[in-house]
PDB file of C-alpha atoms in Angstrom:
ATOM      1  CA  MET S1248      83.674  61.078 137.808  1.00 38.00           C
ATOM      2  CA  ALA S1249      85.914  59.073 135.481  1.00 40.00           C
ATOM      3  CA  LYS S1250      89.572  59.897 135.259  1.00 47.00           C
ATOM      4  CA  ARG S1251      90.536  62.120 132.341  1.00 46.00           C
ATOM      5  CA  ALA S1252      93.292  60.191 130.583  1.00 45.00           C
ATOM      6  CA  ALA S1253      93.141  62.664 127.694  1.00 42.00           C
ATOM      7  CA  SER S1254      94.737  65.312 129.914  1.00 44.00           C
ATOM      8  CA  ALA S1255      98.065  63.541 129.419  1.00 44.00           C
ATOM      9  CA  TYR S1256      97.959  64.178 125.673  1.00 73.00           C
ATOM     10  CA  MET S1257     100.659  66.409 124.202  1.00 90.00           C
ATOM     11  CA  THR S1258     101.097  67.690 120.682  1.00 90.00           C
ATOM     12  CA  THR S1259     103.980  66.510 118.520  1.00 92.00           C
ATOM     13  CA  LEU S1260     105.759  69.824 119.023  1.00 94.00           C
ATOM     14  CA  GLU S1261     105.354  69.574 122.800  1.00 95.00           C
ATOM     15  CA  ARG S1262     106.790  66.062 122.731  1.00 95.00           C
ATOM     16  CA  ILE S1263     109.803  67.071 120.630  1.00 96.00           C
ATOM     17  CA  LEU S1264     110.664  70.283 122.473  1.00 97.00           C
ATOM     18  CA  GLY S1265     109.810  68.663 125.800  1.00 97.00           C
ATOM     19  CA  GLY S1266     112.168  65.776 125.087  1.00 97.00           C
ATOM     20  CA  VAL S1267     115.039  68.145 124.335  1.00 98.00           C
ATOM     21  CA  HIS S1268     114.254  70.177 127.455  1.00 98.00           C
ATOM     22  CA  PHE S1269     114.028  67.049 129.582  1.00 97.00           C
ATOM     23  CA  CYS S1270     117.377  65.646 128.391  1.00 96.00           C
ATOM     24  CA  ILE S1271     119.153  68.955 128.952  1.00 97.00           C
ATOM     25  CA  TYR S1272     117.629  69.297 132.412  1.00 96.00           C
ATOM     26  CA  LEU S1273     118.465  65.756 133.495  1.00 94.00           C
ATOM     27  CA  LEU S1274     121.849  65.157 131.851  1.00 92.00           C
ATOM     28  CA  VAL S1275     123.490  68.462 130.928  1.00 94.00           C
ATOM     29  CA  LEU S1276     122.573  71.216 133.372  1.00 94.00           C
ATOM     30  CA  PRO S1277     123.971  69.522 136.509  1.00 88.00           C
ATOM     31  CA  PHE S1278     127.468  69.900 135.026  1.00 88.00           C
ATOM     32  CA  VAL S1279     127.359  73.036 132.868  1.00 94.00           C
ATOM     33  CA  THR S1280     125.514  75.373 135.237  1.00 94.00           C
ATOM     34  CA  GLY S1281     128.579  76.014 137.424  1.00 92.00           C
ATOM     35  CA  PRO S1282     130.913  76.869 134.521  1.00 95.00           C
ATOM     36  CA  LEU S1283     128.244  79.060 132.914  1.00 95.00           C
ATOM     37  CA  PHE S1284     127.805  81.117 136.079  1.00 96.00           C
ATOM     38  CA  ALA S1285     131.600  81.338 136.457  1.00 96.00           C
ATOM     39  CA  LEU S1286     131.777  82.756 132.926  1.00 96.00           C
ATOM     40  CA  LEU S1287     128.970  85.207 133.715  1.00 95.00           C
ATOM     41  CA  GLU S1288     130.810  86.352 136.839  1.00 95.00           C
ATOM     42  CA  ARG S1289     133.950  87.050 134.791  1.00 95.00           C
ATOM     43  CA  LEU S1290     131.938  89.027 132.259  1.00 94.00           C
ATOM     44  CA  LEU S1291     130.248  91.054 135.014  1.00 93.00           C
ATOM     45  CA  GLY S1292     133.444  91.439 136.991  1.00 94.00           C
ATOM     46  CA  SER S1293     131.730  90.561 140.271  1.00 93.00           C
ATOM     47  CA  PRO S1294     130.631  87.386 142.079  1.00 95.00           C
ATOM     48  CA  ILE S1295     127.039  86.195 141.982  1.00 95.00           C
ATOM     49  CA  PRO S1296     125.821  84.853 145.352  1.00 93.00           C
ATOM     50  CA  ASP S1297     124.792  81.212 145.402  1.00 92.00           C
ATOM     51  CA  ASN S1298     121.184  82.007 146.296  1.00 91.00           C
ATOM     52  CA  VAL S1299     120.946  84.403 143.348  1.00 94.00           C
ATOM     53  CA  GLN S1300     122.397  81.748 141.050  1.00 95.00           C
ATOM     54  CA  ASN S1301     119.790  79.278 142.256  1.00 94.00           C
ATOM     55  CA  MET S1302     116.997  81.778 141.670  1.00 95.00           C
ATOM     56  CA  ILE S1303     118.191  82.571 138.145  1.00 96.00           C
ATOM     57  CA  TYR S1304     118.552  78.867 137.370  1.00 97.00           C
ATOM     58  CA  TYR S1305     115.036  77.950 138.462  1.00 97.00           C
ATOM     59  CA  TYR S1306     113.343  81.028 137.031  1.00 97.00           C
ATOM     60  CA  VAL S1307     114.858  80.232 133.627  1.00 97.00           C
ATOM     61  CA  LEU S1308     113.765  76.590 133.949  1.00 98.00           C
ATOM     62  CA  PHE S1309     110.294  77.699 134.992  1.00 98.00           C
ATOM     63  CA  ALA S1310     109.988  80.109 132.053  1.00 98.00           C
ATOM     64  CA  VAL S1311     111.225  77.562 129.482  1.00 98.00           C
ATOM     65  CA  THR S1312     108.881  74.903 130.889  1.00 98.00           C
ATOM     66  CA  VAL S1313     105.878  77.238 130.682  1.00 98.00           C
ATOM     67  CA  VAL S1314     106.687  78.287 127.110  1.00 98.00           C
ATOM     68  CA  ILE S1315     107.150  74.705 125.847  1.00 98.00           C
ATOM     69  CA  PHE S1316     104.135  73.214 127.624  1.00 97.00           C
ATOM     70  CA  TRP S1317     101.804  76.221 127.545  1.00 95.00           C
ATOM     71  CA  ASN S1318      98.970  74.443 125.735  1.00 94.00           C
ATOM     72  CA  TYR S1319      99.339  71.278 127.799  1.00 95.00           C
ATOM     73  CA  LEU S1320      99.234  73.306 131.011  1.00 95.00           C
ATOM     74  CA  GLY S1321      96.043  74.946 129.804  1.00 94.00           C
ATOM     75  CA  ARG S1322      94.443  71.543 129.188  1.00 91.00           C
ATOM     76  CA  THR S1323      95.492  70.063 132.522  1.00 93.00           C
ATOM     77  CA  THR S1324      94.268  73.214 134.292  1.00 94.00           C
ATOM     78  CA  GLY S1325      90.896  72.757 132.642  1.00 90.00           C
ATOM     79  CA  TYR S1326      90.616  69.241 134.048  1.00 87.00           C
ATOM     80  CA  PHE S1327      91.521  70.546 137.494  1.00 91.00           C
ATOM     81  CA  LEU S1328      88.833  73.218 137.334  1.00 91.00           C
ATOM     82  CA  SER S1329      86.234  70.641 136.282  1.00 87.00           C
ATOM     83  CA  ALA S1330      86.622  68.750 139.603  1.00 84.00           C
ATOM     84  CA  PRO S1331      88.715  70.797 142.062  1.00 88.00           C
ATOM     85  CA  TRP S1332      87.510  69.149 145.276  1.00 88.00           C
ATOM     86  CA  ARG S1333      88.225  65.673 143.964  1.00 85.00           C
ATOM     87  CA  THR S1334      91.719  66.831 143.067  1.00 87.00           C
ATOM     88  CA  VAL S1335      92.308  68.326 146.511  1.00 89.00           C
ATOM     89  CA  GLY S1336      90.964  65.200 148.220  1.00 91.00           C
ATOM     90  CA  THR S1337      93.277  62.935 146.223  1.00 93.00           C
ATOM     91  CA  ALA S1338      96.223  65.202 147.021  1.00 91.00           C
ATOM     92  CA  LEU S1339      95.457  64.923 150.758  1.00 92.00           C
ATOM     93  CA  VAL S1340      95.262  61.126 150.528  1.00 93.00           C
ATOM     94  CA  GLY S1341      98.521  61.197 148.614  1.00 93.00           C
ATOM     95  CA  LEU S1342     100.159  63.335 151.292  1.00 91.00           C
ATOM     96  CA  VAL S1343      99.243  60.797 153.979  1.00 91.00           C
ATOM     97  CA  ALA S1344     100.497  57.936 151.808  1.00 90.00           C
ATOM     98  CA  PHE S1345     103.614  59.924 150.951  1.00 90.00           C
ATOM     99  CA  TYR S1346     104.695  60.264 154.571  1.00 86.00           C
ATOM    100  CA  GLY S1347     103.419  56.910 155.771  1.00 87.00           C
ATOM    101  CA  LEU S1348     105.106  54.864 153.060  1.00 87.00           C
ATOM    102  CA  ASN S1349     108.178  57.088 153.100  1.00 82.00           C
ATOM    103  CA  GLU S1350     108.674  56.557 156.824  1.00 80.00           C
ATOM    104  CA  LEU S1351     108.401  52.789 156.394  1.00 83.00           C
ATOM    105  CA  ALA S1352     110.763  52.822 153.415  1.00 82.00           C
ATOM    106  CA  TYR S1353     113.230  55.057 155.266  1.00 79.00           C
ATOM    107  CA  ARG S1354     113.498  52.626 158.147  1.00 78.00           C
ATOM    108  CA  LEU S1355     113.941  49.632 155.850  1.00 80.00           C
ATOM    109  CA  LEU S1356     116.456  51.429 153.647  1.00 78.00           C
ATOM    110  CA  GLY S1357     118.492  52.365 156.703  1.00 75.00           C
ATOM    111  CA  LEU S1358     119.444  48.704 156.908  1.00 74.00           C
ATOM    112  CA  VAL S1359     120.618  48.725 153.285  1.00 73.00           C
ATOM    113  CA  LEU S1360     122.243  52.133 152.954  1.00 74.00           C
ATOM    114  CA  ASP S1361     124.177  51.805 156.221  1.00 72.00           C
ATOM    115  CA  GLY S1362     124.489  55.493 157.051  1.00 68.00           C
ATOM    116  CA  MET S1363     125.268  56.790 153.528  1.00 74.00           C
ATOM    117  CA  THR S1364     124.955  60.580 153.366  1.00 78.00           C
ATOM    118  CA  ASN S1365     122.515  61.989 150.818  1.00 78.00           C
ATOM    119  CA  LEU S1366     124.425  64.961 149.399  1.00 75.00           C
ATOM    120  CA  ASN S1367     121.304  66.293 147.711  1.00 81.00           C
ATOM    121  CA  ASP S1368     119.582  66.619 151.097  1.00 80.00           C
ATOM    122  CA  VAL S1369     122.724  68.145 152.601  1.00 81.00           C
ATOM    123  CA  ALA S1370     122.889  70.775 149.837  1.00 82.00           C
ATOM    124  CA  ILE S1371     119.215  71.698 150.197  1.00 86.00           C
ATOM    125  CA  SER S1372     119.495  71.949 153.993  1.00 85.00           C
ATOM    126  CA  ALA S1373     122.472  74.295 153.646  1.00 85.00           C
ATOM    127  CA  GLN S1374     120.587  76.452 151.146  1.00 86.00           C
ATOM    128  CA  VAL S1375     117.541  76.659 153.405  1.00 84.00           C
ATOM    129  CA  ARG S1376     119.675  77.836 156.331  1.00 85.00           C
ATOM    130  CA  ASP S1377     121.731  80.322 154.273  1.00 87.00           C
ATOM    131  CA  ALA S1378     118.881  81.836 152.255  1.00 88.00           C
ATOM    132  CA  PRO S1379     115.560  80.608 153.676  1.00 88.00           C
ATOM    133  CA  ARG S1380     113.229  82.863 151.678  1.00 89.00           C
ATOM    134  CA  SER S1381     114.669  82.351 148.214  1.00 91.00           C
ATOM    135  CA  THR S1382     115.228  78.647 148.842  1.00 91.00           C
ATOM    136  CA  ALA S1383     111.649  78.246 150.078  1.00 91.00           C
ATOM    137  CA  LEU S1384     110.403  79.807 146.840  1.00 94.00           C
ATOM    138  CA  ILE S1385     112.498  77.325 144.871  1.00 95.00           C
ATOM    139  CA  VAL S1386     111.708  74.121 146.776  1.00 94.00           C
ATOM    140  CA  VAL S1387     108.028  74.892 147.367  1.00 95.00           C
ATOM    141  CA  PHE S1388     107.010  76.456 144.045  1.00 96.00           C
ATOM    142  CA  LEU S1389     109.544  76.476 141.216  1.00 97.00           C
ATOM    143  CA  ALA S1390     111.191  73.050 141.558  1.00 96.00           C
ATOM    144  CA  PRO S1391     107.931  71.087 142.097  1.00 97.00           C
ATOM    145  CA  PHE S1392     106.388  72.764 139.067  1.00 98.00           C
ATOM    146  CA  VAL S1393     109.322  72.016 136.753  1.00 98.00           C
ATOM    147  CA  GLU S1394     109.825  68.451 138.016  1.00 98.00           C
ATOM    148  CA  GLU S1395     106.156  67.522 137.855  1.00 98.00           C
ATOM    149  CA  VAL S1396     105.690  68.864 134.345  1.00 98.00           C
ATOM    150  CA  LEU S1397     108.704  66.879 133.154  1.00 98.00           C
ATOM    151  CA  PHE S1398     108.530  63.637 135.150  1.00 98.00           C
ATOM    152  CA  ARG S1399     104.785  63.224 135.565  1.00 97.00           C
ATOM    153  CA  GLY S1400     103.364  65.301 132.707  1.00 96.00           C
ATOM    154  CA  TYR S1401     105.939  64.498 130.037  1.00 96.00           C
ATOM    155  CA  VAL S1402     107.384  61.087 130.946  1.00 97.00           C
ATOM    156  CA  PHE S1403     104.430  59.459 132.721  1.00 96.00           C
ATOM    157  CA  GLY S1404     101.725  61.087 130.635  1.00 94.00           C
ATOM    158  CA  ASN S1405     103.206  60.172 127.278  1.00 94.00           C
ATOM    159  CA  LEU S1406     103.952  56.568 128.288  1.00 94.00           C
ATOM    160  CA  ARG S1407     100.677  55.873 130.085  1.00 92.00           C
ATOM    161  CA  ASP S1408      98.602  55.176 126.982  1.00 87.00           C
ATOM    162  CA  HIS S1409     101.189  52.622 125.834  1.00 91.00           C
ATOM    163  CA  SER S1410     101.866  50.944 129.178  1.00 94.00           C
ATOM    164  CA  ARG S1411     100.835  52.111 132.625  1.00 95.00           C
ATOM    165  CA  TRP S1412     103.533  49.927 134.223  1.00 96.00           C
ATOM    166  CA  ALA S1413     106.210  51.425 131.974  1.00 97.00           C
ATOM    167  CA  ALA S1414     104.930  54.900 132.799  1.00 97.00           C
ATOM    168  CA  TYR S1415     105.241  54.299 136.546  1.00 97.00           C
ATOM    169  CA  ALA S1416     108.639  52.611 136.227  1.00 97.00           C
ATOM    170  CA  ALA S1417     110.203  55.210 133.923  1.00 97.00           C
ATOM    171  CA  SER S1418     108.912  58.276 135.759  1.00 97.00           C
ATOM    172  CA  CYS S1419     109.932  56.902 139.175  1.00 96.00           C
ATOM    173  CA  LEU S1420     113.388  55.730 138.105  1.00 95.00           C
ATOM    174  CA  LEU S1421     114.252  58.897 136.203  1.00 96.00           C
ATOM    175  CA  PHE S1422     112.981  61.056 139.080  1.00 96.00           C
ATOM    176  CA  ALA S1423     115.201  59.110 141.471  1.00 93.00           C
ATOM    177  CA  LEU S1424     118.146  59.311 139.080  1.00 92.00           C
ATOM    178  CA  LEU S1425     117.852  63.094 138.890  1.00 93.00           C
ATOM    179  CA  HIS S1426     118.533  63.458 142.605  1.00 90.00           C
ATOM    180  CA  VAL S1427     121.641  61.280 142.859  1.00 88.00           C
ATOM    181  CA  TRP S1428     123.473  60.661 139.616  1.00 86.00           C
ATOM    182  CA  GLN S1429     125.567  63.842 139.471  1.00 83.00           C
ATOM    183  CA  PHE S1430     126.723  63.252 143.046  1.00 80.00           C
ATOM    184  CA  ALA S1431     127.668  59.664 142.201  1.00 80.00           C
ATOM    185  CA  VAL S1432     129.772  60.957 139.304  1.00 80.00           C
ATOM    186  CA  VAL S1433     131.426  63.718 141.338  1.00 73.00           C
ATOM    187  CA  GLU S1434     132.143  61.373 144.235  1.00 74.00           C
ATOM    188  CA  GLN S1435     133.191  58.618 141.776  1.00 76.00           C
ATOM    189  CA  ASN S1436     131.244  56.146 143.867  1.00 76.00           C
ATOM    190  CA  LEU S1437     128.757  53.872 142.107  1.00 78.00           C
ATOM    191  CA  GLN S1438     127.343  52.766 145.478  1.00 76.00           C
ATOM    192  CA  TYR S1439     125.819  56.229 145.718  1.00 79.00           C
ATOM    193  CA  PHE S1440     123.229  55.089 143.167  1.00 84.00           C
ATOM    194  CA  LEU S1441     121.703  53.031 145.990  1.00 83.00           C
ATOM    195  CA  LEU S1442     120.300  56.303 147.315  1.00 84.00           C
ATOM    196  CA  MET S1443     117.911  56.259 144.368  1.00 87.00           C
ATOM    197  CA  LEU S1444     115.855  53.919 146.545  1.00 86.00           C
ATOM    198  CA  GLN S1445     114.966  56.877 148.770  1.00 87.00           C
ATOM    199  CA  TYR S1446     113.146  58.588 145.904  1.00 92.00           C
ATOM    200  CA  LEU S1447     111.145  55.651 144.559  1.00 92.00           C
ATOM    201  CA  VAL S1448     108.260  56.004 147.050  1.00 92.00           C
ATOM    202  CA  PRO S1449     107.846  59.769 146.468  1.00 94.00           C
ATOM    203  CA  GLY S1450     107.975  59.211 142.716  1.00 96.00           C
ATOM    204  CA  LEU S1451     105.403  56.428 142.939  1.00 96.00           C
ATOM    205  CA  VAL S1452     102.940  58.455 145.026  1.00 96.00           C
ATOM    206  CA  LEU S1453     103.314  61.544 142.834  1.00 97.00           C
ATOM    207  CA  ALA S1454     102.651  59.465 139.721  1.00 97.00           C
ATOM    208  CA  TRP S1455      99.651  57.827 141.392  1.00 96.00           C
ATOM    209  CA  VAL S1456      97.899  61.089 142.283  1.00 96.00           C
ATOM    210  CA  TYR S1457      98.426  62.368 138.749  1.00 96.00           C
ATOM    211  CA  ASP S1458      97.156  59.119 137.278  1.00 95.00           C
ATOM    212  CA  ARG S1459      94.200  59.111 139.659  1.00 93.00           C
ATOM    213  CA  THR S1460      92.960  62.629 138.885  1.00 93.00           C
ATOM    214  CA  GLY S1461      94.211  63.210 135.334  1.00 90.00           C
ATOM    215  CA  THR S1462      95.452  66.705 136.181  1.00 94.00           C
ATOM    216  CA  LEU S1463      99.042  67.651 136.837  1.00 95.00           C
ATOM    217  CA  TRP S1464      98.082  70.174 139.489  1.00 96.00           C
ATOM    218  CA  THR S1465      97.422  67.316 141.917  1.00 96.00           C
ATOM    219  CA  SER S1466     101.033  66.117 141.840  1.00 96.00           C
ATOM    220  CA  ILE S1467     102.362  69.690 141.789  1.00 97.00           C
ATOM    221  CA  GLY S1468     100.328  70.515 144.901  1.00 95.00           C
ATOM    222  CA  LEU S1469     101.399  67.332 146.696  1.00 95.00           C
ATOM    223  CA  HIS S1470     105.045  67.842 145.760  1.00 96.00           C
ATOM    224  CA  ALA S1471     104.921  71.457 146.948  1.00 96.00           C
ATOM    225  CA  ALA S1472     103.259  70.496 150.252  1.00 94.00           C
ATOM    226  CA  ALA S1473     105.802  67.739 150.943  1.00 92.00           C
ATOM    227  CA  ASN S1474     108.716  70.067 150.191  1.00 92.00           C
ATOM    228  CA  ALA S1475     107.203  72.817 152.344  1.00 92.00           C
ATOM    229  CA  LEU S1476     106.896  70.486 155.313  1.00 89.00           C
ATOM    230  CA  SER S1477     110.471  69.280 154.831  1.00 85.00           C
ATOM    231  CA  ALA S1478     111.803  72.849 154.618  1.00 83.00           C
ATOM    232  CA  TRP S1479     109.833  73.805 157.734  1.00 84.00           C
ATOM    233  CA  THR S1480     111.433  70.980 159.757  1.00 79.00           C
ATOM    234  CA  ILE S1481     114.876  72.313 158.792  1.00 74.00           C
ATOM    235  CA  VAL S1482     114.264  75.896 159.925  1.00 67.00           C
ATOM    236  CA  ALA S1483     111.970  75.115 162.871  1.00 61.00           C
TER     237      ALA S1483
END
């Protein structure tokens, strides 16, 4: 069956609201979330545990994402239901490619990064150990959903009809930037941006499975499976 490129289509309102949501998520929230929770704690007169803060943060993101992209999600779900087994098969191929290419890239990047610590991975590992259940919900369900809607559905989908190469490049680079840029700023170390290289292969594979099937649920499922396996290796 031919790929359904039309599933990437978004209305003008979805593009406008999605663009605002995307910019806030990528550029603003990494720095204002802490102060906002500190203010909330002062208003409540009691501390809010880190795992509860993370849950609130991702539930709000999830809810806003669903509200903005409700119609788009309905369309992409329809394409999934029209060929579910093809979608699942592509996701499984993507999972194999994800780990195979990632392992190769990891070994090659080890020569370039020279033992640099990925603070994003360190933070997630600490969260998994401190609050395994709530963190598992975030990294397996909430975060993959939000990130795939924004980076694959919004960025890749809206650029694909103009230039497939631009769609791959923009979605992969912005996805990689999300995971490192705030740490580079906090650490005041521009070399930390080199760690973006670690996220280019995952971003490429996730974009490919979405492009291949035309439904966002393929990349969401692959992203969730990859995160679940990573979380399992931490707690196992």
